[in-house]
Coordinates of C-alpha atoms in Angstrom, one line a residue:
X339 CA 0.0 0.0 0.0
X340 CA 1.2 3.8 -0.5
X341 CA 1.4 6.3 2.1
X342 CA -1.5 8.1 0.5
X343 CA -3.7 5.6 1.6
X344 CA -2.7 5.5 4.8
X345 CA -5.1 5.9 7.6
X346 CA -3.8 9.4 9.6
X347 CA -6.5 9.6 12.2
X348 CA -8.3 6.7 14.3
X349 CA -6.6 4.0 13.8
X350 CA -8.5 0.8 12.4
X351 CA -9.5 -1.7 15.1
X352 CA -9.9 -5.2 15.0
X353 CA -11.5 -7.4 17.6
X354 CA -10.3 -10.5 17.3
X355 CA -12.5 -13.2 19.3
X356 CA -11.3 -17.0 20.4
X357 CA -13.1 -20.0 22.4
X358 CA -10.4 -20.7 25.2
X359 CA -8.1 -18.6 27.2
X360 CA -5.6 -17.3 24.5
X361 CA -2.9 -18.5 27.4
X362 CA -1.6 -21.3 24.8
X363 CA -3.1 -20.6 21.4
X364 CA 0.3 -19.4 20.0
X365 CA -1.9 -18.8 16.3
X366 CA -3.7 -16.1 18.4
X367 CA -1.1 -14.9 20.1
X368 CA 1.0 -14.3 17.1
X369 CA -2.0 -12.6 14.8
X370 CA -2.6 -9.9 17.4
X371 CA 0.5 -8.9 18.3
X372 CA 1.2 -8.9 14.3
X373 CA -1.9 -7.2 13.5
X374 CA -1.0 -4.3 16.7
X375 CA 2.7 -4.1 15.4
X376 CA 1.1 -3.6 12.2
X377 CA -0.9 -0.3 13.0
X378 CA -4.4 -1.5 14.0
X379 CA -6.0 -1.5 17.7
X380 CA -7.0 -4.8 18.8
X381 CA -8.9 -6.4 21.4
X382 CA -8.4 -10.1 21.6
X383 CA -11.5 -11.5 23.4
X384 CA -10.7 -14.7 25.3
X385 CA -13.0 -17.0 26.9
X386 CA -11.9 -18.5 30.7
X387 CA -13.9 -21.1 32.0
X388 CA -13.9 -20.6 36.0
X389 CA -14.4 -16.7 35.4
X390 CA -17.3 -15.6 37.1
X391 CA -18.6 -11.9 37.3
X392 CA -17.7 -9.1 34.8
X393 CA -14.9 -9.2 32.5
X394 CA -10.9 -9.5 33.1
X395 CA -8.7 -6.5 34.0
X396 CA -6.9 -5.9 30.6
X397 CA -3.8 -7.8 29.6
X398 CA -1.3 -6.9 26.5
X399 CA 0.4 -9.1 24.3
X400 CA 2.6 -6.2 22.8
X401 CA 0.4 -3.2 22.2
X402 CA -2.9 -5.7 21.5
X403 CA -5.5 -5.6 24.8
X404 CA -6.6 -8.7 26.0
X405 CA -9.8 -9.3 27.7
X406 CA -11.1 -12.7 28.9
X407 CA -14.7 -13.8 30.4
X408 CA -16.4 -16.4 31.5
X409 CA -20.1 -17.5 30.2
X410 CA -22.9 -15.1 30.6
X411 CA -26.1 -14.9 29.8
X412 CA -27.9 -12.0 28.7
X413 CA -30.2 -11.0 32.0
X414 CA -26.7 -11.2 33.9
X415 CA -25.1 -8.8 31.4
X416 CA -28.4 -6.4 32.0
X417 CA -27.5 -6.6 36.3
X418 CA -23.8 -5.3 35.9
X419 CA -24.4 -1.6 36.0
X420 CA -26.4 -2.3 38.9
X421 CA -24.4 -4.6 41.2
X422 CA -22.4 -1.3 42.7
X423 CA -25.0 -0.3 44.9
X424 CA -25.0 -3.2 47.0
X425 CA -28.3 -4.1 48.4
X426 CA -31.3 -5.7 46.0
X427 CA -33.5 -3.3 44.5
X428 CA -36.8 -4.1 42.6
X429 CA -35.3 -2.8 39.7
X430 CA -32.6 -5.4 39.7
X431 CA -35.2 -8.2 40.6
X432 CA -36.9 -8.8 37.4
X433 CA -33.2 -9.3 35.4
X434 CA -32.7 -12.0 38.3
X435 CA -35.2 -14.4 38.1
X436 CA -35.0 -13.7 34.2
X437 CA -31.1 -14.7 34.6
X438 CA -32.4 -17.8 37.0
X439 CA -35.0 -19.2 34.2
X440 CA -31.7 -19.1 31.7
X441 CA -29.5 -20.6 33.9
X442 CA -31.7 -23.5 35.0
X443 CA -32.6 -23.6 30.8
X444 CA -29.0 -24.0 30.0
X445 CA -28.7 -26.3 32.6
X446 CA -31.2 -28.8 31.5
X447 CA -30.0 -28.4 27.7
X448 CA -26.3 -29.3 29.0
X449 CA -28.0 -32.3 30.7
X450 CA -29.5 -33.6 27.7
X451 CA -26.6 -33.4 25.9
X452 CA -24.4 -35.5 28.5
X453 CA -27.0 -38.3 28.7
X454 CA -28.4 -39.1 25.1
X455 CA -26.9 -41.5 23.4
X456 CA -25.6 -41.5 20.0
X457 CA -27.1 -44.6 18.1
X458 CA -25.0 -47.8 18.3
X459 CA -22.9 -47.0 21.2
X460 CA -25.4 -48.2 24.0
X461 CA -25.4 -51.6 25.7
X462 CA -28.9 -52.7 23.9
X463 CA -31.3 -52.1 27.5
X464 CA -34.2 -50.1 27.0
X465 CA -33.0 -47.4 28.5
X466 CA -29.8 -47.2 26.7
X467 CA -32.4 -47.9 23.5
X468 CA -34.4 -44.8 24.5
X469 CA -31.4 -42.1 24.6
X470 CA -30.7 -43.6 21.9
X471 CA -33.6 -42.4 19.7
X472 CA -33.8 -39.1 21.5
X473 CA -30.6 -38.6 19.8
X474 CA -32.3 -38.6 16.7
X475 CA -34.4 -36.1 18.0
X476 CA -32.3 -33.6 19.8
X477 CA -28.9 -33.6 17.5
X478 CA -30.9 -33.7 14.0
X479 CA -29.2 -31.8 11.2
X480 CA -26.1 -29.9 14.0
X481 CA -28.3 -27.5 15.8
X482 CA -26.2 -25.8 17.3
X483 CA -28.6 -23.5 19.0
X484 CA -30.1 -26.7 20.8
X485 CA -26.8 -28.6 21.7
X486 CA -24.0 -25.9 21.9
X487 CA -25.9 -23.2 23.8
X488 CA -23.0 -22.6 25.3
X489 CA -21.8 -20.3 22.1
X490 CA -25.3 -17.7 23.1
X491 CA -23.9 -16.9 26.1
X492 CA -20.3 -16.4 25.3
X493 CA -22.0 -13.9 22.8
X494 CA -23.6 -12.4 25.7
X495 CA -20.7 -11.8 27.3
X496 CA -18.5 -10.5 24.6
X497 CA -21.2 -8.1 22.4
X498 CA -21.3 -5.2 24.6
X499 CA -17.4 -5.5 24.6
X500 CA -17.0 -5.6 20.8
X501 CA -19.9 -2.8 20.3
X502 CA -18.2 -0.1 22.6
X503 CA -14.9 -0.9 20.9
X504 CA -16.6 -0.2 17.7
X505 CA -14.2 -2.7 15.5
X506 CA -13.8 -1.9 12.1
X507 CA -13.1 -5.7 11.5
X508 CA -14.1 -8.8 13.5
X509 CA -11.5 -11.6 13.5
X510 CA -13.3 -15.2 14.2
X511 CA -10.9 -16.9 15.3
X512 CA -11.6 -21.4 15.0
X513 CA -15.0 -22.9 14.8
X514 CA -16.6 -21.4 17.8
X515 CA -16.7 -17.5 17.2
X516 CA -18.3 -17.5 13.5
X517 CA -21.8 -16.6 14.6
X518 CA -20.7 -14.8 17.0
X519 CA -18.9 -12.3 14.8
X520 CA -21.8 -12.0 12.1
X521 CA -24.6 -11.7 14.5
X522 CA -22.4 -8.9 16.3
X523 CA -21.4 -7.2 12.8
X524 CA -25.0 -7.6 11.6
X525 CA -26.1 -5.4 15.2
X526 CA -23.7 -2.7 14.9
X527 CA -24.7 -2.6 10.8
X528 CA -28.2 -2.1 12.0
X529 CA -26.8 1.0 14.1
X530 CA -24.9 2.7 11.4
X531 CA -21.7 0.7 9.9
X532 CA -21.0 -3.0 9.6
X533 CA -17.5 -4.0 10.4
X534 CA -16.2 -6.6 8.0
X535 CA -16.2 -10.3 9.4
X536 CA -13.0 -13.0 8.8
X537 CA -13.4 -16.3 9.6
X538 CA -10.3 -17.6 10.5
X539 CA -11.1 -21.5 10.0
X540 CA -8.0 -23.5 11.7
X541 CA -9.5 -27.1 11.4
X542 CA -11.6 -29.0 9.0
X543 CA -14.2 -29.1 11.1
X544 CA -16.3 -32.1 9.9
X545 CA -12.7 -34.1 10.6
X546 CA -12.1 -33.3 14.0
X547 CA -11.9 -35.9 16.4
X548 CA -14.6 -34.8 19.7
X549 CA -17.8 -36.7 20.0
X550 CA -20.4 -36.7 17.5
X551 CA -23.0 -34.3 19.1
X552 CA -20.5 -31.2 19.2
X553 CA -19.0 -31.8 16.1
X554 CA -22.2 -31.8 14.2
X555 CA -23.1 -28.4 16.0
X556 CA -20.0 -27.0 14.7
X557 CA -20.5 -28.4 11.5
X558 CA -23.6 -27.1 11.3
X559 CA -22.2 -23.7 12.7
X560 CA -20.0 -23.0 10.2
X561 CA -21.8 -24.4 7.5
X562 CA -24.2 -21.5 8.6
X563 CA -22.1 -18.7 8.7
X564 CA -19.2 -19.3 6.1
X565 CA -20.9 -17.7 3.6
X566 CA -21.8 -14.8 5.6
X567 CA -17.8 -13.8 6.5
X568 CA -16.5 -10.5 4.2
X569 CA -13.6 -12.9 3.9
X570 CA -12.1 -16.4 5.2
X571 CA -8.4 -17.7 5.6
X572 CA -7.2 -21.0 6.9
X573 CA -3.8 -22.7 7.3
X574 CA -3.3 -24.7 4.7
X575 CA -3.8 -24.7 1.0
X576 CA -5.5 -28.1 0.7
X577 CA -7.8 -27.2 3.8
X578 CA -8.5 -23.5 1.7
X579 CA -9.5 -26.5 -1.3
X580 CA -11.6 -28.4 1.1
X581 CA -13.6 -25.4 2.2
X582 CA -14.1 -23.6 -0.9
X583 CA -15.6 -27.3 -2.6
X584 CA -17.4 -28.2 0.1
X585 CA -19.5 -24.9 1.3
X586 CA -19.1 -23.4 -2.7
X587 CA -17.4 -20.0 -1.9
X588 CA -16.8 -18.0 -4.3
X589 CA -13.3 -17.5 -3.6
X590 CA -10.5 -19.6 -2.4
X591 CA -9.7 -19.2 1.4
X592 CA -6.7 -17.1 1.9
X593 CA -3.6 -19.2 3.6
X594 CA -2.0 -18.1 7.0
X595 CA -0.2 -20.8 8.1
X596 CA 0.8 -21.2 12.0
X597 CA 4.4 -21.1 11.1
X598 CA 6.9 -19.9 14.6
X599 CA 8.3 -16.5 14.8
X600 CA 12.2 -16.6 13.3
X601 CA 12.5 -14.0 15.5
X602 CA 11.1 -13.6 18.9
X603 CA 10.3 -9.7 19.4
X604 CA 11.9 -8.4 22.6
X605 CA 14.5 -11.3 22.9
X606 CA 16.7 -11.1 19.8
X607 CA 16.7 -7.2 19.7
X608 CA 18.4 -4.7 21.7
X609 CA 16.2 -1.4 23.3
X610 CA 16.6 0.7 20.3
X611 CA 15.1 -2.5 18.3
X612 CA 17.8 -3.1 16.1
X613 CA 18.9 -6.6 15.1
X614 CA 22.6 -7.1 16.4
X615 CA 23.4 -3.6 17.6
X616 CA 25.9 -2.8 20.6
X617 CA 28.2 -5.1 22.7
X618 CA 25.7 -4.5 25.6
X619 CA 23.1 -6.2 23.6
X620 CA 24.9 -8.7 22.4
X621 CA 25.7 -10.1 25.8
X622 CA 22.2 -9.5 26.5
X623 CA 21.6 -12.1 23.7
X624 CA 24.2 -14.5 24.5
X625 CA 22.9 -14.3 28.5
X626 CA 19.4 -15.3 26.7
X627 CA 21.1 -18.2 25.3
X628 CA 22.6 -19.8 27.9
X629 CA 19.1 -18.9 29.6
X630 CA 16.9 -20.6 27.2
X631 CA 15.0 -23.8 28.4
X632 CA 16.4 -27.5 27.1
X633 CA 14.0 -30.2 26.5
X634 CA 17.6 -32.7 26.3
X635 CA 18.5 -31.0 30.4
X636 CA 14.2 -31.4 31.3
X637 CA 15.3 -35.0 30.5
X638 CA 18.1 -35.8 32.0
X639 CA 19.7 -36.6 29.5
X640 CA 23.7 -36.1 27.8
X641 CA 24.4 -34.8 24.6
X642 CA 25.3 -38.7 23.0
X643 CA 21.5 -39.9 24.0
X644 CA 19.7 -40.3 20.7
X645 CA 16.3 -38.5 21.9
X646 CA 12.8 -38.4 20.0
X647 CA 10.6 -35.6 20.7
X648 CA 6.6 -35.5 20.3
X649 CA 5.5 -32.0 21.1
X650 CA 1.7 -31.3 21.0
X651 CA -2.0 -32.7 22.3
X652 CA -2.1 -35.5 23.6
X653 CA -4.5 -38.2 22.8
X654 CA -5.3 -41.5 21.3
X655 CA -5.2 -40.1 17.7
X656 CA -2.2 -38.5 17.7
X657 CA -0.7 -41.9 17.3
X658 CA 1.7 -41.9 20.5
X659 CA 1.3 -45.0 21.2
X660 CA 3.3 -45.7 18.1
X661 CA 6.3 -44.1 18.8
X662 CA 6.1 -46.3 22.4
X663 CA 5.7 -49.7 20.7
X664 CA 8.7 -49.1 18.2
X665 CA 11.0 -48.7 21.2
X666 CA 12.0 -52.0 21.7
X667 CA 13.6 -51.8 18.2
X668 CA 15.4 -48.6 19.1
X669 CA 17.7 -49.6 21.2
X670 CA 19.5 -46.6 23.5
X671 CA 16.8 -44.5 22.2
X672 CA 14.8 -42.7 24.5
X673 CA 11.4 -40.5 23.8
X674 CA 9.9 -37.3 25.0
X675 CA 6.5 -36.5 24.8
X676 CA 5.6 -32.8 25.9
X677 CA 2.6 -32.1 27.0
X678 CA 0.5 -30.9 29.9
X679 CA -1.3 -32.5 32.9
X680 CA -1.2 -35.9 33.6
X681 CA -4.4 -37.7 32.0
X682 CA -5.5 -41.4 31.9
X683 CA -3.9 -41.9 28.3
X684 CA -0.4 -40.5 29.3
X685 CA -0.5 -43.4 32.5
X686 CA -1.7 -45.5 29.8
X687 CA 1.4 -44.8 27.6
X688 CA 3.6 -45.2 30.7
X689 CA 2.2 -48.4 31.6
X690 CA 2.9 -49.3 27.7
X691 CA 6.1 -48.4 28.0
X692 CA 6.6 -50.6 31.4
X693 CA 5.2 -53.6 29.9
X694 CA 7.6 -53.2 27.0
X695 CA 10.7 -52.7 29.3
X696 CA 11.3 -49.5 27.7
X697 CA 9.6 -47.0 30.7
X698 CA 13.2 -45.5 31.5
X699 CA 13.2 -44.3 28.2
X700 CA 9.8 -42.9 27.9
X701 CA 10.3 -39.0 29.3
X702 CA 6.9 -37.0 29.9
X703 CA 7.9 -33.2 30.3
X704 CA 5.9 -30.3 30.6
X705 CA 5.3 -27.3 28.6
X706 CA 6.5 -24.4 28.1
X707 CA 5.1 -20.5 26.5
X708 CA 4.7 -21.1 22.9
X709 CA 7.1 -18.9 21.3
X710 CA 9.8 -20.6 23.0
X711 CA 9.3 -24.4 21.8
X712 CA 11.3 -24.1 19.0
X713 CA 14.5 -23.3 21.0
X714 CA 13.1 -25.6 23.6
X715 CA 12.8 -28.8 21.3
X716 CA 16.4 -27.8 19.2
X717 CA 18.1 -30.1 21.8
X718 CA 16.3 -33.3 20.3
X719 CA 17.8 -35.6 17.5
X720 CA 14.4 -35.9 15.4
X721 CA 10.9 -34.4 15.8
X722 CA 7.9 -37.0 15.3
X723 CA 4.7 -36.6 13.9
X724 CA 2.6 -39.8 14.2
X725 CA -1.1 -38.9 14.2
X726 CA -3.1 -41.3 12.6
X727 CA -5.4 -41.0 9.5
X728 CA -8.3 -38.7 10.0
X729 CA -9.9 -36.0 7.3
X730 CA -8.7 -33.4 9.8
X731 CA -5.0 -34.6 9.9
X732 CA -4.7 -35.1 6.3
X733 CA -5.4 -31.3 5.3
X734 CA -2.5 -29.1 7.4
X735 CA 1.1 -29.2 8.0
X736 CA 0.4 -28.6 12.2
X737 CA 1.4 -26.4 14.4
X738 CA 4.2 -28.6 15.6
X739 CA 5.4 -29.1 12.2
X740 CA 6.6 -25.7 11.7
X741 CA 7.9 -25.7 15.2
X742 CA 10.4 -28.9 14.1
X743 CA 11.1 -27.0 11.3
X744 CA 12.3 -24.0 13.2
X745 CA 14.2 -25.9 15.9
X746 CA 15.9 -27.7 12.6
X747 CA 15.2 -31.6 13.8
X748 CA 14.4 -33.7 11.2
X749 CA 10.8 -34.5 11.0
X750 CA 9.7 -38.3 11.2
X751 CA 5.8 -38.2 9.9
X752 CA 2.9 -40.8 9.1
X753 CA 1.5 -41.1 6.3
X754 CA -1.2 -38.1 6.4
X755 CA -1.6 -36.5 3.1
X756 CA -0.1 -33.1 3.7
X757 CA 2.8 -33.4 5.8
X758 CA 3.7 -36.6 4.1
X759 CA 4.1 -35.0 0.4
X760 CA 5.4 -32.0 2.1
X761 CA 8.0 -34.4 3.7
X762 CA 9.2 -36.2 0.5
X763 CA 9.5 -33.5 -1.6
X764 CA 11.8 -31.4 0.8
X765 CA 13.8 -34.5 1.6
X766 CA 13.6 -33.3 5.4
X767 CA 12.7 -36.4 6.7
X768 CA 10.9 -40.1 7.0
X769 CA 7.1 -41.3 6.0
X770 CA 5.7 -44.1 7.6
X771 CA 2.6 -45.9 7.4
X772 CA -0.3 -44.9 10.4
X773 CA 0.1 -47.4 13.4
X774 CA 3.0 -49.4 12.3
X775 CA 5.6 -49.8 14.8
X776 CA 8.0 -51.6 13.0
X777 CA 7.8 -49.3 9.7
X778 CA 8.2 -46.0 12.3
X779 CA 10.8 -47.4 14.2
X780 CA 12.8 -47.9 10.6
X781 CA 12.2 -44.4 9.7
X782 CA 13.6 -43.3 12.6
X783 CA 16.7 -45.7 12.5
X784 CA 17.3 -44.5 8.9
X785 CA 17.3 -40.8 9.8
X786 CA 19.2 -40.7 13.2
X787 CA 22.1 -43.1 11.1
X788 CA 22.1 -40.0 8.4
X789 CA 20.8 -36.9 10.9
X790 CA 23.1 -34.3 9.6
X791 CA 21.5 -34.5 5.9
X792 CA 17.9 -34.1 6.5
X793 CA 18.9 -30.8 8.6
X794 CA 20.7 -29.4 6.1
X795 CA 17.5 -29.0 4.4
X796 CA 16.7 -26.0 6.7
X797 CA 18.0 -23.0 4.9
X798 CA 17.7 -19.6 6.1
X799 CA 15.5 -18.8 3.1
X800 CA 13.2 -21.8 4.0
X801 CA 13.2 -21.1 7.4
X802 CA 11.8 -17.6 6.5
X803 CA 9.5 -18.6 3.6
X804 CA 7.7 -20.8 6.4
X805 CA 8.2 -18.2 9.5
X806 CA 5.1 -16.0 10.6
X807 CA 7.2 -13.0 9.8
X808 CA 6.1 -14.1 5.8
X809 CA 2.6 -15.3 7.9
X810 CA 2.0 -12.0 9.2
X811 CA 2.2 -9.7 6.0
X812 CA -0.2 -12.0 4.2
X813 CA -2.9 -11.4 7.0
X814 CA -2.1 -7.4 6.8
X815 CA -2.8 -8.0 3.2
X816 CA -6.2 -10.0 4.2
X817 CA -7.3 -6.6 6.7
X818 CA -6.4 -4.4 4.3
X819 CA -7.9 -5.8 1.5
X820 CA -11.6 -6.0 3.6
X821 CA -10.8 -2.2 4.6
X822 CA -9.6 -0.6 1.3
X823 CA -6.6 0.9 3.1
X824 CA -3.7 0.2 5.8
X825 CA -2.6 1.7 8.7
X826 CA 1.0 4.2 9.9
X827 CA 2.5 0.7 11.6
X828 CA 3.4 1.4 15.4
X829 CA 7.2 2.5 15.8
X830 CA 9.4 0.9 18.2
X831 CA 9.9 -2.6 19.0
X832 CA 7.5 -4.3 21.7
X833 CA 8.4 -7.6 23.4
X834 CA 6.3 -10.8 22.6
X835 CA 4.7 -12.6 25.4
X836 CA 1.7 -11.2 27.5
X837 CA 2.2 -8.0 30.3
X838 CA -0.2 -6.7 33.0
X839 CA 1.2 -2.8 31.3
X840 CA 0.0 -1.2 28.6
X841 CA 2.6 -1.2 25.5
X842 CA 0.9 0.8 23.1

């Protein structure tokens, strides 16, 4: 864009919305900082589930504010102005019982949705029989209204929010903020302007792996509400494919993939935000460095260990168990599997490991923020990737495929479409089929015997071609595209990672 089409005055705002705390959605974290440093306002909306009462005290991520809430209905919006004064009044009666009525609604609709039973998973009594056939009732054609209610009250809670700060666009972030962010847009429209509406679609919704009833709500949900968005990117190119043949939008879905920063703002840099710079920010740097968290030291491990890493959620169909049953023919080798709390699957993948006589080299290690995985997981020999064969995981190189890229391991995959063609043609890595041990444990043998040459496929120029520096630009191009014009972008240099301060 030229200076003349610059914006000189009020600055452009962007309320970005997202269905979970923002605490570890590094995809978020990174687009509103991006879209801040790139001249706009933002408000990042985040939703925290034991929040009760009125909104968060703003956070920043850079110069973006960040304000979470909990669920809300509408009649407990109406009593906030009024809970200052303290006592009951008859005024604030009315909005009470009308907030009771919801409550004990959404209640009862959550209820129904925990005991019905989707059809063939029931033990054949009548009872089991009965939920059964209510399911055919209650989930017919993803009504999302009935079965995610849910979604109505986080709009409750976040639509005053996005009206006072009067967004010029509205970023839906994933699956869960769609209607949200049309039914807001459409409100303010009827009030004077409409802010443009992108749906940011991170999954292939109809692929995701959660149980039937919410993912045919959200199927139903975006099929809804796709068409309605000013604009809609995703994060792959096959996944922009997939949507554009299977909702018939005029227009190919924009790409903006999840790539890591090559270049964490506020840690590379000095105070005057130059790259390099003086002595005293060099030693700054190096101090940094040394500082940096290990994933090899979080095991206990030396340098000579050959060490796996698996870095990402957790859960039967990521294919874990895989990389646990090919241990016996990896001998010396041990594996680390980052993730977060404890669950019955991880103690299930321990136990696997036990039985094996392989647990001592089975690590479970914790997380860390996400802009510092890829220095975390560098320490590793080979990054592994062995999700098993779902629509979802066939359409995207992840989240943690860019982050083995960026830590320059060598990336051991299953056969899912995406990653696996990505893999062979930049010669980066091994495929192996879904689920077999004995073909994954091969890979991996062939790569650690050879490590050296699959990393020197990381060149700087790839590195940056698939960093979210490249990322970040495309998505300025996607705001200003909807708005007709781009922003002065904000001076200075503002560390990454979220601050009780304002950073404007």
């Amino acid at each position: 864009m030229t200076n003349d089409r610059r914006l000189s005055v009020r600055r452009p705002r962007v309320a970005m919305l997202v269905a979970n705390d923002v605490r570890l959605d590094s995809r978020v974290q990174k687009a509103a900082y991006s879209a801040a440093e790139a001249g706009y306002d933002v408000l990042l909306l985040g939703y925290e589930p034991n929040r009760k009462g009125r909104p968060s005290d703003p956070a920043y991520i850079g110069a973006a504010q960040v304000v979470r809430t909990g669920l809300h209905n509408k009649w407990q919006i109406a009593q906030w102005p009024l809970k200052d004064g303290g006592a009951p009044t008859l005024r604030l009666m009315p909005f009470r019982a009308l907030s009771f009525a919801s409550s004990l609604d959404y209640k009862t609709r959550r209820r129904i949705v925990q005991r019905i039973k989707e059809p063939g998973t029931g033990d054949g009594s009548v009872k089991h029989r009965a939920k059964e056939a209510l399911w055919k009732v209650y989930f017919r054609d993803g009504d999302w209204r009935r079965t995610a209610r849910h979604l109505l009250w986080l709009e409750s809670s976040w639509s005053a929010l996005i009206e006072e700060f009067e967004p010029d666009i509205i970023h839906a972030h994933d699956m869960h903020t769609p209607g949200i962010a049309v039914r807001v847009a459409d409100k303010l429209g009827r009030k004077g302007k409409r802010p443009k509406v992108l749906y940011d679609a991170h999954e292939f919704v109809a692929g995701v792996s959660m149980p039937e009833q919410r993912r045919l709500a959200y199927v139903g949900l975006e099929g809804e509400y796709v068409r309605k968005a000013d604009a809609v990117i995703t994060v792959s190119p096959l996944l922009a494919q997939w949507l554009q043949e299977r909702y018939h939008l005029t227009e190919t879905p924009g790409v903006v993939a999840n790539a890591p920063m090559l270049h964490v703002p506020g840690e590379e840099r000095g105070e005057e935000g130059e790259a390099g710079g003086s002595d005293s920010t060099k030693a700054t740097e190096a101090a940094e460095t040394a500082e940096a968290p290990s994933l090899r030291k979080a095991c206990g491990l030396a340098d000579d260990v050959p060490l796996l890493v698996y870095s990402g959620a957790v859960s039967p169909m990521r294919g874990i168990a895989t990389m646990v049953a090919g241990l016996p023919e990896l001998p010396d080798v041990h594996v680390a599997v980052v993730r977060g709390a404890d669950t019955e699957f991880t103690r299930a993948l321990q136990k696997q490991a036990e039985d094996l006589g392989v647990g001592d080299r089975l690590h479970m290690v914790g997380y860390v923020a996400p802009h510092l995985v890829p220095q975390y997981l560098a320490s590793a020999d080979i990054g592994v990737i062995p999700i098993l064969h779902t629509p979802n995981h066939e359409v995207a190189l992840i989240t943690k495929y860019y982050e083995y890229m960026h830590a320059k391991l060598p990336i051991v995959v299953s056969d899912v479409q995406a990653m696996a063609d990505f893999t062979r043609e930049l010669g980066n890595g091994e495929v192996f089929t879904a689920e077999d041990a004995h073909e994954y444990a091969q890979a991996v043998a062939k790569v650690l015997a050879d490590r050296s040459a699959y990393a020197s496929r990381y060149t700087d120029d790839l590195l940056a071609a698939n960093s979210w520096e490249g990322q970040a630009e495309v998505l300025s191009g996607v705001y200003a595209r909807l708005l007709g014009q781009d922003p002065e972008p904000r001076t200075g240099v503002r560390a990454f990672g979220e601050t009780n301060e304002p950073n404007a």
